[in-house]
Amino acid sequence: MSNEEMLEELEMVVFGIVGHAGEAKGYAYKALSFSEDGNFQEAEEMLKKCDEAVLKAHHIQTDLIQKEAGGNRMTITMLFVHAQDHLMTALSERELIKKMIKQNKRILELENKIKNI
């Protein structure tokens, strides 16, 4: 495979990671919005979609790692760094949003208890 072909393949892989990571972040923030409205079932569904999108991005990343471990050296480009940044941000935001959803649920429960006093 020529260097140009390898860069084209890497570019496609990068866009796959960025796309799935962006999709994951979108689902995570939709989940947070649903939780703010007290729609925790919808929030949970969005988190599942978020997890699926993260998994797709992670599979692409793992495939790259396995190829490199098999001897196919990869050229690191700014696009690849950008893709990794998107994936790591999606993972971090997903975990923070999960905690925020738990807090929103607790706030709603406490508000309901106060109303019943």
PDB file of N, CA and C in Angstrom, residues 20-21 23-29 44-59 90-91 94-95:
ATOM      1  N   HIS A  20     -18.656   9.094  15.036  1.00  0.00           N
ATOM      2  CA  HIS A  20     -19.281   8.320  16.116  1.00  0.00           C
ATOM      3  C   HIS A  20     -19.125   9.015  17.468  1.00  0.00           C
ATOM      4  N   ALA A  21     -17.969   9.627  17.705  1.00  0.00           N
ATOM      5  CA  ALA A  21     -17.762  10.349  18.967  1.00  0.00           C
ATOM      6  C   ALA A  21     -18.701  11.547  19.055  1.00  0.00           C
ATOM      7  N   GLU A  23     -21.587  11.848  17.564  1.00  0.00           N
ATOM      8  CA  GLU A  23     -22.920  11.280  17.761  1.00  0.00           C
ATOM      9  C   GLU A  23     -23.121  10.911  19.235  1.00  0.00           C
ATOM     10  N   ALA A  24     -22.105  10.319  19.830  1.00  0.00           N
ATOM     11  CA  ALA A  24     -22.180   9.928  21.240  1.00  0.00           C
ATOM     12  C   ALA A  24     -22.397  11.143  22.133  1.00  0.00           C
ATOM     13  N   LYS A  25     -21.648  12.212  21.874  1.00  0.00           N
ATOM     14  CA  LYS A  25     -21.816  13.429  22.685  1.00  0.00           C
ATOM     15  C   LYS A  25     -23.220  13.992  22.523  1.00  0.00           C
ATOM     16  N   GLY A  26     -23.729  13.966  21.313  1.00  0.00           N
ATOM     17  CA  GLY A  26     -25.086  14.462  21.075  1.00  0.00           C
ATOM     18  C   GLY A  26     -26.114  13.683  21.877  1.00  0.00           C
ATOM     19  N   TYR A  27     -25.994  12.360  21.872  1.00  0.00           N
ATOM     20  CA  TYR A  27     -26.915  11.528  22.655  1.00  0.00           C
ATOM     21  C   TYR A  27     -26.762  11.790  24.150  1.00  0.00           C
ATOM     22  N   ALA A  28     -25.537  11.976  24.610  1.00  0.00           N
ATOM     23  CA  ALA A  28     -25.307  12.235  26.034  1.00  0.00           C
ATOM     24  C   ALA A  28     -25.988  13.527  26.465  1.00  0.00           C
ATOM     25  N   TYR A  29     -25.857  14.556  25.656  1.00  0.00           N
ATOM     26  CA  TYR A  29     -26.483  15.834  26.016  1.00  0.00           C
ATOM     27  C   TYR A  29     -28.006  15.781  25.899  1.00  0.00           C
ATOM     28  N   GLU A  44     -32.290   7.420  29.825  1.00  0.00           N
ATOM     29  CA  GLU A  44     -31.613   6.122  29.798  1.00  0.00           C
ATOM     30  C   GLU A  44     -31.484   5.597  28.366  1.00  0.00           C
ATOM     31  N   GLU A  45     -32.521   5.802  27.567  1.00  0.00           N
ATOM     32  CA  GLU A  45     -32.463   5.368  26.166  1.00  0.00           C
ATOM     33  C   GLU A  45     -31.381   6.130  25.401  1.00  0.00           C
ATOM     34  N   MET A  46     -31.261   7.420  25.673  1.00  0.00           N
ATOM     35  CA  MET A  46     -30.227   8.220  25.014  1.00  0.00           C
ATOM     36  C   MET A  46     -28.834   7.783  25.458  1.00  0.00           C
ATOM     37  N   LEU A  47     -28.695   7.426  26.734  1.00  0.00           N
ATOM     38  CA  LEU A  47     -27.397   6.941  27.215  1.00  0.00           C
ATOM     39  C   LEU A  47     -27.017   5.621  26.546  1.00  0.00           C
ATOM     40  N   LYS A  48     -28.007   4.762  26.296  1.00  0.00           N
ATOM     41  CA  LYS A  48     -27.723   3.503  25.593  1.00  0.00           C
ATOM     42  C   LYS A  48     -27.233   3.790  24.176  1.00  0.00           C
ATOM     43  N   LYS A  49     -27.883   4.749  23.501  1.00  0.00           N
ATOM     44  CA  LYS A  49     -27.444   5.120  22.153  1.00  0.00           C
ATOM     45  C   LYS A  49     -26.050   5.738  22.196  1.00  0.00           C
ATOM     46  N   CYS A  50     -25.798   6.513  23.229  1.00  0.00           N
ATOM     47  CA  CYS A  50     -24.469   7.101  23.427  1.00  0.00           C
ATOM     48  C   CYS A  50     -23.428   5.995  23.559  1.00  0.00           C
ATOM     49  N   ASP A  51     -23.725   5.008  24.394  1.00  0.00           N
ATOM     50  CA  ASP A  51     -22.794   3.896  24.601  1.00  0.00           C
ATOM     51  C   ASP A  51     -22.531   3.138  23.299  1.00  0.00           C
ATOM     52  N   GLU A  52     -23.586   2.955  22.491  1.00  0.00           N
ATOM     53  CA  GLU A  52     -23.425   2.255  21.212  1.00  0.00           C
ATOM     54  C   GLU A  52     -22.507   3.040  20.276  1.00  0.00           C
ATOM     55  N   ALA A  53     -22.684   4.349  20.225  1.00  0.00           N
ATOM     56  CA  ALA A  53     -21.848   5.183  19.356  1.00  0.00           C
ATOM     57  C   ALA A  53     -20.396   5.186  19.835  1.00  0.00           C
ATOM     58  N   VAL A  54     -20.195   5.263  21.146  1.00  0.00           N
ATOM     59  CA  VAL A  54     -18.836   5.211  21.702  1.00  0.00           C
ATOM     60  C   VAL A  54     -18.187   3.873  21.352  1.00  0.00           C
ATOM     61  N   LEU A  55     -18.958   2.809  21.452  1.00  0.00           N
ATOM     62  CA  LEU A  55     -18.422   1.481  21.153  1.00  0.00           C
ATOM     63  C   LEU A  55     -17.981   1.384  19.688  1.00  0.00           C
ATOM     64  N   LYS A  56     -18.759   1.970  18.784  1.00  0.00           N
ATOM     65  CA  LYS A  56     -18.379   1.963  17.366  1.00  0.00           C
ATOM     66  C   LYS A  56     -17.052   2.697  17.167  1.00  0.00           C
ATOM     67  N   ALA A  57     -16.922   3.855  17.795  1.00  0.00           N
ATOM     68  CA  ALA A  57     -15.671   4.616  17.686  1.00  0.00           C
ATOM     69  C   ALA A  57     -14.516   3.835  18.304  1.00  0.00           C
ATOM     70  N   HIS A  58     -14.793   3.197  19.420  1.00  0.00           N
ATOM     71  CA  HIS A  58     -13.756   2.432  20.112  1.00  0.00           C
ATOM     72  C   HIS A  58     -13.295   1.247  19.258  1.00  0.00           C
ATOM     73  N   HIS A  59     -14.232   0.594  18.566  1.00  0.00           N
ATOM     74  CA  HIS A  59     -13.862  -0.525  17.693  1.00  0.00           C
ATOM     75  C   HIS A  59     -12.926  -0.065  16.571  1.00  0.00           C
ATOM     76  N   ALA A  90     -15.679  12.645  24.348  1.00  0.00           N
ATOM     77  CA  ALA A  90     -16.976  11.961  24.409  1.00  0.00           C
ATOM     78  C   ALA A  90     -17.036  11.028  25.613  1.00  0.00           C
ATOM     79  N   LEU A  91     -15.957  10.299  25.855  1.00  0.00           N
ATOM     80  CA  LEU A  91     -15.921   9.385  27.001  1.00  0.00           C
ATOM     81  C   LEU A  91     -16.027  10.148  28.319  1.00  0.00           C
ATOM     82  N   ARG A  94     -19.531  11.730  28.695  1.00  0.00           N
ATOM     83  CA  ARG A  94     -20.528  10.698  28.990  1.00  0.00           C
ATOM     84  C   ARG A  94     -20.527  10.360  30.480  1.00  0.00           C
ATOM     85  N   GLU A  95     -19.347  10.178  31.047  1.00  0.00           N
ATOM     86  CA  GLU A  95     -19.270   9.825  32.468  1.00  0.00           C
ATOM     87  C   GLU A  95     -19.764  10.961  33.358  1.00  0.00           C
TER      88      GLU A  95
END
